CSV table of C-alpha atoms in Angstrom, one decimal:
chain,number,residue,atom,x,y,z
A,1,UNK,CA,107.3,72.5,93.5
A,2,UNK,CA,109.0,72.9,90.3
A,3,UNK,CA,109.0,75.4,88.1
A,4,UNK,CA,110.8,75.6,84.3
A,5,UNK,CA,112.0,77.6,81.6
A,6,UNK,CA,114.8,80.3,81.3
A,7,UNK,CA,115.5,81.3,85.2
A,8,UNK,CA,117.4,84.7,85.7
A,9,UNK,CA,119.8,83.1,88.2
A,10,UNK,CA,121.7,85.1,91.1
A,11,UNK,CA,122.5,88.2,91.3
A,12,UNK,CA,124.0,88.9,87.7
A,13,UNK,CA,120.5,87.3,85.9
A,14,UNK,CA,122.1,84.5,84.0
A,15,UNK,CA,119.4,83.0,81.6
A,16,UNK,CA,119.6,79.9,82.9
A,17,UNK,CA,117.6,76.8,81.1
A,18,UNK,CA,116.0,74.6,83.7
A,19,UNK,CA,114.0,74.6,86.6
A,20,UNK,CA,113.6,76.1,90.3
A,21,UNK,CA,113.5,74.0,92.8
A,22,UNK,CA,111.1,75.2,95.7
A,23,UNK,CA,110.4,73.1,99.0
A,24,UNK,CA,108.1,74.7,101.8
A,25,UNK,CA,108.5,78.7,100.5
A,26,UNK,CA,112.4,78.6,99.9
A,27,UNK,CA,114.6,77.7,96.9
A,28,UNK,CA,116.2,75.0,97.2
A,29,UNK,CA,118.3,74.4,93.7
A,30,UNK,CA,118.1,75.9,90.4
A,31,UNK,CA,118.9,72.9,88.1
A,32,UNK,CA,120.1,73.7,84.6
A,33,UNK,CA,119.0,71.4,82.2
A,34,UNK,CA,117.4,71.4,78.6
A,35,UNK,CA,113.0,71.7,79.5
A,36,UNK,CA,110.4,72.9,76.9
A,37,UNK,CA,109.2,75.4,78.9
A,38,UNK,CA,109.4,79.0,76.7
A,39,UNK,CA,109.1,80.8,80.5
A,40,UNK,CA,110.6,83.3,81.8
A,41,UNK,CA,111.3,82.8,85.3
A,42,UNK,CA,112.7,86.4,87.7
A,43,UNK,CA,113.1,87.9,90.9
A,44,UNK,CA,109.6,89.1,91.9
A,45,UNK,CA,110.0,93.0,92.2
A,46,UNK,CA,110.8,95.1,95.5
A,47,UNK,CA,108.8,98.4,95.5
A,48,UNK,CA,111.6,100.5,97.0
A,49,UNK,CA,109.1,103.9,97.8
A,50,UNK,CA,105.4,104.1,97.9
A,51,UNK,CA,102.4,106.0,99.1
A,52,UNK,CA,99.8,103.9,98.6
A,53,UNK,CA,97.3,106.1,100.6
A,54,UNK,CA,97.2,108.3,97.7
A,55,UNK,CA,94.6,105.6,95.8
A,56,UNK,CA,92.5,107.8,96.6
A,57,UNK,CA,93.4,110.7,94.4
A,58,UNK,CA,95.2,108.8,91.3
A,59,UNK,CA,95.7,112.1,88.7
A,60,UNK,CA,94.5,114.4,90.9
A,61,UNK,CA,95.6,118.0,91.3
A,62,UNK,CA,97.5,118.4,87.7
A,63,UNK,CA,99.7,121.7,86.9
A,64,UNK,CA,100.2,121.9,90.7
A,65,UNK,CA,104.1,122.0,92.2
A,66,UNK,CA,105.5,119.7,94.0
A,67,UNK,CA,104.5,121.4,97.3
A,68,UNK,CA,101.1,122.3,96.0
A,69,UNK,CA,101.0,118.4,95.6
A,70,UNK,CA,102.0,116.9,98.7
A,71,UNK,CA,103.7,118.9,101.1
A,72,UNK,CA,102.4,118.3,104.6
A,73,UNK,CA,100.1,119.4,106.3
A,74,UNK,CA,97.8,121.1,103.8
A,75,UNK,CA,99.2,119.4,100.3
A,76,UNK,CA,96.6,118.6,98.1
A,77,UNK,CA,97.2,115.1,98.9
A,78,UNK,CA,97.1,115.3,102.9
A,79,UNK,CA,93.6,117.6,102.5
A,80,UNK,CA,91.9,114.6,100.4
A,81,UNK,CA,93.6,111.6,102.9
A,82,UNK,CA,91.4,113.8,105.9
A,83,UNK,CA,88.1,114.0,103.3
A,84,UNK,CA,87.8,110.5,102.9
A,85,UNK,CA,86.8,107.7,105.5
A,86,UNK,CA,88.9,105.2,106.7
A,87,UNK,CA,86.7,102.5,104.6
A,88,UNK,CA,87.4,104.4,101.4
A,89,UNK,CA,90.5,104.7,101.8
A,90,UNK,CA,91.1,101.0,102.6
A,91,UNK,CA,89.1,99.9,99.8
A,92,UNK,CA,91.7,102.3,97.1
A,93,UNK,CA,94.9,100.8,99.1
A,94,UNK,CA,93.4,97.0,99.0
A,95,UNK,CA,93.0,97.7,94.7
A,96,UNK,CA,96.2,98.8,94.3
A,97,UNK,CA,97.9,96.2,96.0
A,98,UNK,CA,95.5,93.4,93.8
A,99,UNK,CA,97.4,95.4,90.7
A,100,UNK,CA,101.0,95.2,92.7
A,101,UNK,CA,100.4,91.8,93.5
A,102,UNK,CA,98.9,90.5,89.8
A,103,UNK,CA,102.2,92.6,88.2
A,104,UNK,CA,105.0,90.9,90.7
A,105,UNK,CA,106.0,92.8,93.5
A,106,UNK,CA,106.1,90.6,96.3
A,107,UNK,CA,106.9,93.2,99.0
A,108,UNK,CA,107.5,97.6,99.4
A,109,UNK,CA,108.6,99.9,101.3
A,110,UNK,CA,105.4,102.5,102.5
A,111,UNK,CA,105.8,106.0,103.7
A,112,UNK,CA,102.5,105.3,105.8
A,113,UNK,CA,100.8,108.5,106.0
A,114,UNK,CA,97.6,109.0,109.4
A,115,UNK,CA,99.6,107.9,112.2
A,116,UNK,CA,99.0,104.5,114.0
A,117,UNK,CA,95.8,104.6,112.4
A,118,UNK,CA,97.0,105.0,109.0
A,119,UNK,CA,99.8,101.7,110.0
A,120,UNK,CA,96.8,99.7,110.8
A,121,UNK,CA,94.3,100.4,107.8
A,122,UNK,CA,97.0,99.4,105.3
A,123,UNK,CA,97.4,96.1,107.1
A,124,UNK,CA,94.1,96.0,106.7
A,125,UNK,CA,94.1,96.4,103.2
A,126,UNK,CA,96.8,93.9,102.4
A,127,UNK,CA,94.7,90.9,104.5
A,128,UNK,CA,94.2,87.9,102.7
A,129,UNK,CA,96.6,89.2,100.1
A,130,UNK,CA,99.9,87.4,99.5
A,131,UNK,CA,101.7,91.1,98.7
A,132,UNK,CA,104.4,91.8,102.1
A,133,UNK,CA,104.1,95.5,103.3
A,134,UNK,CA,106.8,97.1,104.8
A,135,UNK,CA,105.3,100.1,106.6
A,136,UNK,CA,107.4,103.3,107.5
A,137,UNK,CA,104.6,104.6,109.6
A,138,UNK,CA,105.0,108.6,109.8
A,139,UNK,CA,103.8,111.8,112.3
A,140,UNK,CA,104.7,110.4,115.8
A,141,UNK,CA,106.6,107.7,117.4
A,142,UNK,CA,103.4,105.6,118.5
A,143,UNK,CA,103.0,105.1,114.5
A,144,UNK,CA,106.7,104.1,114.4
A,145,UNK,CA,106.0,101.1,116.8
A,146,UNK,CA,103.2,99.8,115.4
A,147,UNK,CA,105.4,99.6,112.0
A,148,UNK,CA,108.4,98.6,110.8
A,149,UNK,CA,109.7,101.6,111.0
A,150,UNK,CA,109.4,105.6,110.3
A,151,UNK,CA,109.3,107.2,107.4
A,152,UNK,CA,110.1,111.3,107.3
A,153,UNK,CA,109.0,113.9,104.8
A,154,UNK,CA,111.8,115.9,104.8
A,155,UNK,CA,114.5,118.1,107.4
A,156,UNK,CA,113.1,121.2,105.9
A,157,UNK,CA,109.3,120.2,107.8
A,158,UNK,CA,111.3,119.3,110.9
A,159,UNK,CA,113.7,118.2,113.1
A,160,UNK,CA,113.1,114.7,113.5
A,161,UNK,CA,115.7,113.6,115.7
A,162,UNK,CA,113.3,112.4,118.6
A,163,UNK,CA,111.9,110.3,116.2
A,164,UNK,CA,114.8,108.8,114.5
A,165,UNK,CA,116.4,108.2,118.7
A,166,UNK,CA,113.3,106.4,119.7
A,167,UNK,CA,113.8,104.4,116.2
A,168,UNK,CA,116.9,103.6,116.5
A,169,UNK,CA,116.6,102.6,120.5
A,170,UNK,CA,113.6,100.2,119.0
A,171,UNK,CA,115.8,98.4,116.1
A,172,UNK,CA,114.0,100.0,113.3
A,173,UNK,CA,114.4,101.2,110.3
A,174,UNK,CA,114.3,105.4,109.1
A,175,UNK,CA,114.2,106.8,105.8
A,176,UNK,CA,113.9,110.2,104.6
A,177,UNK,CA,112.9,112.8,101.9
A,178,UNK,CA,116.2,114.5,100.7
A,179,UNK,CA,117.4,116.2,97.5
A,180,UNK,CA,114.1,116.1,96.1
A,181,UNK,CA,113.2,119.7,95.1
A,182,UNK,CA,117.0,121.2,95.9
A,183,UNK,CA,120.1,120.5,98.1
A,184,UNK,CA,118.9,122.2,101.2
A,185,UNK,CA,117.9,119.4,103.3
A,186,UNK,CA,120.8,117.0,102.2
A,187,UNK,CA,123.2,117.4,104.7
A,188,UNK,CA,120.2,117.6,107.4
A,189,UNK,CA,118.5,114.5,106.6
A,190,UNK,CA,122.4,112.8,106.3
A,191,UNK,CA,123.4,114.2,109.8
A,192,UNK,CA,120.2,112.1,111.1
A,193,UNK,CA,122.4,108.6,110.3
A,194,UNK,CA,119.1,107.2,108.0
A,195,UNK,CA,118.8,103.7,107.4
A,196,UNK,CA,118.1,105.4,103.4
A,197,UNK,CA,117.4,108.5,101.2
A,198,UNK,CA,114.4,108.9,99.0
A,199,UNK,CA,115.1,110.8,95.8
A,200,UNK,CA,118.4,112.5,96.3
A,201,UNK,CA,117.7,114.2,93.5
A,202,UNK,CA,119.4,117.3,93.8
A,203,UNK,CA,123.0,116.0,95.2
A,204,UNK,CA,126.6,118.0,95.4
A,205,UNK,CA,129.9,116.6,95.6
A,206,UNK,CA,129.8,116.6,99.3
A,207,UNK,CA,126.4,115.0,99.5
A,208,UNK,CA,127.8,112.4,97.2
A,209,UNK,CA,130.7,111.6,99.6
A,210,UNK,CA,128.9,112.0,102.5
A,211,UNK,CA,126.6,108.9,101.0
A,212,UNK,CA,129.5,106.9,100.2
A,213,UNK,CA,131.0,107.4,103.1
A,214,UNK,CA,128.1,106.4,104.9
A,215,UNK,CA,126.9,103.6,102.6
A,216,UNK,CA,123.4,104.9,103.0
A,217,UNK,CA,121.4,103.3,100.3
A,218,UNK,CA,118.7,105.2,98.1
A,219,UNK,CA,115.5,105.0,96.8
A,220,UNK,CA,114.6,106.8,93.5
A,221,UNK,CA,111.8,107.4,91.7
A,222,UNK,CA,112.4,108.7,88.1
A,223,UNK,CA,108.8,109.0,86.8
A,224,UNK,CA,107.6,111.0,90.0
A,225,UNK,CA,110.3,112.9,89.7
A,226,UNK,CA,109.7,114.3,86.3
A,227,UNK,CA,105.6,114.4,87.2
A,228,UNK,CA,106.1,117.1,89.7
A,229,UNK,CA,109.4,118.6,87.4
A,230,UNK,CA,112.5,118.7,89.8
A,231,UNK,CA,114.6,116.4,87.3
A,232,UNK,CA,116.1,113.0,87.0
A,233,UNK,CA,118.1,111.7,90.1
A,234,UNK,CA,121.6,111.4,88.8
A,235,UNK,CA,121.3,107.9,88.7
A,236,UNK,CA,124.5,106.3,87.5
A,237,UNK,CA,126.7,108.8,90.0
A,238,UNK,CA,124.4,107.4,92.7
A,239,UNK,CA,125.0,103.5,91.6
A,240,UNK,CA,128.6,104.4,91.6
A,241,UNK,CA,128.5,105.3,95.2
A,242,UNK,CA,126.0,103.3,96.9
A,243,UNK,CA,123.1,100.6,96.7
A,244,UNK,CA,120.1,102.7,94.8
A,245,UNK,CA,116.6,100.5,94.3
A,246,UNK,CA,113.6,101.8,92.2
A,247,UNK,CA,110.0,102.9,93.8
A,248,UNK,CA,106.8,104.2,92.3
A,249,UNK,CA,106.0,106.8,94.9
A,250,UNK,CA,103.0,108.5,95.0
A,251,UNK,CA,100.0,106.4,93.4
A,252,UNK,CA,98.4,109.7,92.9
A,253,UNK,CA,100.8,110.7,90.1
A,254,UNK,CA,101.9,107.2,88.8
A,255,UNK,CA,100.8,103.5,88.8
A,256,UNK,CA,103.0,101.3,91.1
A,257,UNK,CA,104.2,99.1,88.2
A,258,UNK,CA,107.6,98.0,88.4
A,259,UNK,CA,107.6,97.2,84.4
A,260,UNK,CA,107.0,100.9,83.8
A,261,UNK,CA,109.3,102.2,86.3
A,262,UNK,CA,112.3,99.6,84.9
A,263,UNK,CA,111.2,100.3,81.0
A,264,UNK,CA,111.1,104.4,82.0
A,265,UNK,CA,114.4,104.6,83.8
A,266,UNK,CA,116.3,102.1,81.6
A,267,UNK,CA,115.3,104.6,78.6
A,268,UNK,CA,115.8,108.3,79.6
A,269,UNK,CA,119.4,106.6,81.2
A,270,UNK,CA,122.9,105.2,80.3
A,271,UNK,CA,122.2,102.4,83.4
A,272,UNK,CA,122.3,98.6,81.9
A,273,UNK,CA,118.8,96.4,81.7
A,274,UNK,CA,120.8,94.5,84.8
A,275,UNK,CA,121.6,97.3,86.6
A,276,UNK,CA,117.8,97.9,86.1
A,277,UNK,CA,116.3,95.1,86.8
A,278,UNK,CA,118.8,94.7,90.2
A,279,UNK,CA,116.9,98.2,91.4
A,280,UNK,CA,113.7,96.9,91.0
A,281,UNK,CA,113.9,94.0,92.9
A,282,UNK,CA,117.4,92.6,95.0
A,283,UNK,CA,118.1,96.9,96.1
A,284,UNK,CA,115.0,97.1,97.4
A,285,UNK,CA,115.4,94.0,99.0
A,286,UNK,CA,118.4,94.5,100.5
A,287,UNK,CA,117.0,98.2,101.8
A,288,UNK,CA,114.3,96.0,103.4
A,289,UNK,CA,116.6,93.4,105.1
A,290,UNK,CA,114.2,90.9,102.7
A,291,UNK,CA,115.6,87.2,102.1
A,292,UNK,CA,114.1,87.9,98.2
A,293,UNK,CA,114.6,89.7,94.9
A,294,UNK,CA,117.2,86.8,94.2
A,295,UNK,CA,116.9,83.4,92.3
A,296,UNK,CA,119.8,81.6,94.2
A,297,UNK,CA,119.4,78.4,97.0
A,298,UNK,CA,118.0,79.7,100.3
A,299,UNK,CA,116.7,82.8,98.9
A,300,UNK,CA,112.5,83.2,99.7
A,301,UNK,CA,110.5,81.7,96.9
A,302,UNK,CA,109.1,84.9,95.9
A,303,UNK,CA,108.9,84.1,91.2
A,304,UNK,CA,107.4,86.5,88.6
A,305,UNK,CA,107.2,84.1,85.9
A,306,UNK,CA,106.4,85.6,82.1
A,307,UNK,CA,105.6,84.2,79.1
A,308,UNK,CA,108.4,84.0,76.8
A,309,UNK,CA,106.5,83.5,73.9
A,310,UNK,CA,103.8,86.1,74.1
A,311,UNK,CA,102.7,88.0,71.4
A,312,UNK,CA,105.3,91.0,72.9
A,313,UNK,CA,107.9,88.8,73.8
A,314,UNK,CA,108.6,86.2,71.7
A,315,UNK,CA,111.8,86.5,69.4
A,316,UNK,CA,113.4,88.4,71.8
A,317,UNK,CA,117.2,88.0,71.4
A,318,UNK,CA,118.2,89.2,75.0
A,319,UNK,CA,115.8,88.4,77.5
A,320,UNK,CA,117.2,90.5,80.3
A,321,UNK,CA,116.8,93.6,78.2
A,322,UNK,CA,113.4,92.6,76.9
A,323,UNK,CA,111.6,92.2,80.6
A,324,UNK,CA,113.3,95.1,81.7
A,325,UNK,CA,112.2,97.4,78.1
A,326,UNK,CA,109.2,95.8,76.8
A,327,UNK,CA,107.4,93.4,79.7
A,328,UNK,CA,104.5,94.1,81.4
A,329,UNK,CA,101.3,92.9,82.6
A,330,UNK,CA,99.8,91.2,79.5
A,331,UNK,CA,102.9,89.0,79.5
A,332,UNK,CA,102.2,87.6,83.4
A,333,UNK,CA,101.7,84.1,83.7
A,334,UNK,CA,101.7,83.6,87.6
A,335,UNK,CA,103.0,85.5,90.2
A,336,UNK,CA,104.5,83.0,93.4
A,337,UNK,CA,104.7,84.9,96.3
């Protein structure tokens, strides 16, 4: 399979003019060469934080804080996931993976929320679909083993050092809450050795060297983060230190769409559109241990290609900058994952 037009090539996105070269799901060669193709050709996205469970609730529970929101066990969140049956809540997941899917993400990381249960519904969900779910299953280790890991809330809710033992003894991968509404659990959640942070919001001087020090990598989630009104993740400090990827969070407080989450954080930040556009989809990937969210030779076929000469983006003078400030859905030709 072939596919033309201007390719953001390896990991520095150099609009390249040609074709990709794909042969049985991998790259094989970019070629450059002059094609008539106006296409844009990119990394599909890497989702570095979700909670897709929450399709259930989308703009539920406004003016309420961050606790009020989701805290476990009796956030407003966790109170609706026990309302609503298991078909429901499959049905909500399945949607908002057709939308992750239709606007390029080929693969993110889920804080799976119901236990083993909860591991297997969202498998369910995804069936059929060509959208790859990595699943943090949280609450006990029998969710852990069913998933590709665990995901904690926080080392404010509990200890969590069984857990992260038994997933470290099973090759797995653990992530954790920290930072989010204030410093306290930092150093907690960093004494546990995580595979990554969420949020890190809230960071001191010794957090930061602590990270470094530790190469853990972090996900952050800018719009979330101002929706519940602990602040902006300090962002460029964090890229200076350590690998930091993108996520949407909670689909009950924002859409998982990668566009929105580049465009937003490239905005309200002093981060380049590469530096962006690397978060949302080669971070996440590398996070993931994924063989994607690169256009290079042996890198997983996994293309978001847009049209170049959309309405919104043709006469764009910088095409990096342009899918990372102004592209989104409408501008979706295919999706190759």
């Amino acid at each position: 399979m072939l596919v033309e037009g201007t390719i953001l090539s390896g990991p520095n996105f150099d609009p390249v003019e040609g074709r990709v070269v794909v042969e049985d799901g991998t790259i094989t060669a970019i070629e450059e060469e002059s094609v008539s193709s106006s296409k844009v050709v990119c990394p599909a996205f890497v989702n570095a934080h979700t909670h897709i469970g929450d399709s259930i609730a989308k703009e539920a529970g406004a003016g309420l804080s961050l606790e009020e929101l989701v805290a476990p066990p009796d956030g407003l969140k966790h109170r609706l996931l026990r309302e609503t049956s298991r078909a429901e809540k499959v049905d909500a997941m399945r949607r908002s993976l057709q939308f992750m899917q239709s606007t390029g993400t080929a693969s993110f990381l889920e804080f799976r929320e119901g236990g083993v249960e909860g591991v297997f519904a969202l498998r369910e969900a995804a069936e059929g679909l060509d959208i790859d779910p990595f699943i943090l299953g949280r609450e006990t280790v029998d969710a852990m083993e069913a998933a590709d890991g665990f995901g904690a809330s926080g080392a404010n809710d509990a200890d969590f050092g069984r857990e992260r033992t038994a997933t470290d003894r099973a090759g797995k991968t653990f992530g954790i809450h920290a930072g989010e509404a204030d410093s306290s659990d930092l150093n907690p959640a960093l004494d546990l050795s995580p595979d990554f942070l969420v949020h890190v919001v809230h960071p001191e001087p010794i957090h930061l060297d602590r990270i470094e020090h530790s190469e853990i990598p972090i996900a952050v989630c800018p719009r979330s983060n101002l929706v519940t009104g602990v602040g902006l993740p300090p962002m460029k400090e964090l890229l200076d230190r350590t690998t930091v990827a993108l996520g949407t969070d909670n689909v009950m407080l924002n859409s998982p769409s990668m566009f929105r989450e580049m465009e937003f954080t490239e905005k309200l930040t002093d981060i380049s559109p590469r530096e962006v556009l690397r978060m949302a989809t080669q971070n996440g990937a590398r996070i993931a241990g994924l063989n994607c969210g690169l256009l290079e030779p042996g890198r997983d076929a996994k293309l978001l290609v847009l049209d170049g000469d959309s309405d919104n983006l043709c006469g764009n003078k910088d095409v990096v900058r342009s899918v990372v400030r102004r592209a989104g859905a409408s501008d979706v030709i295919d999706v190759l994952l």
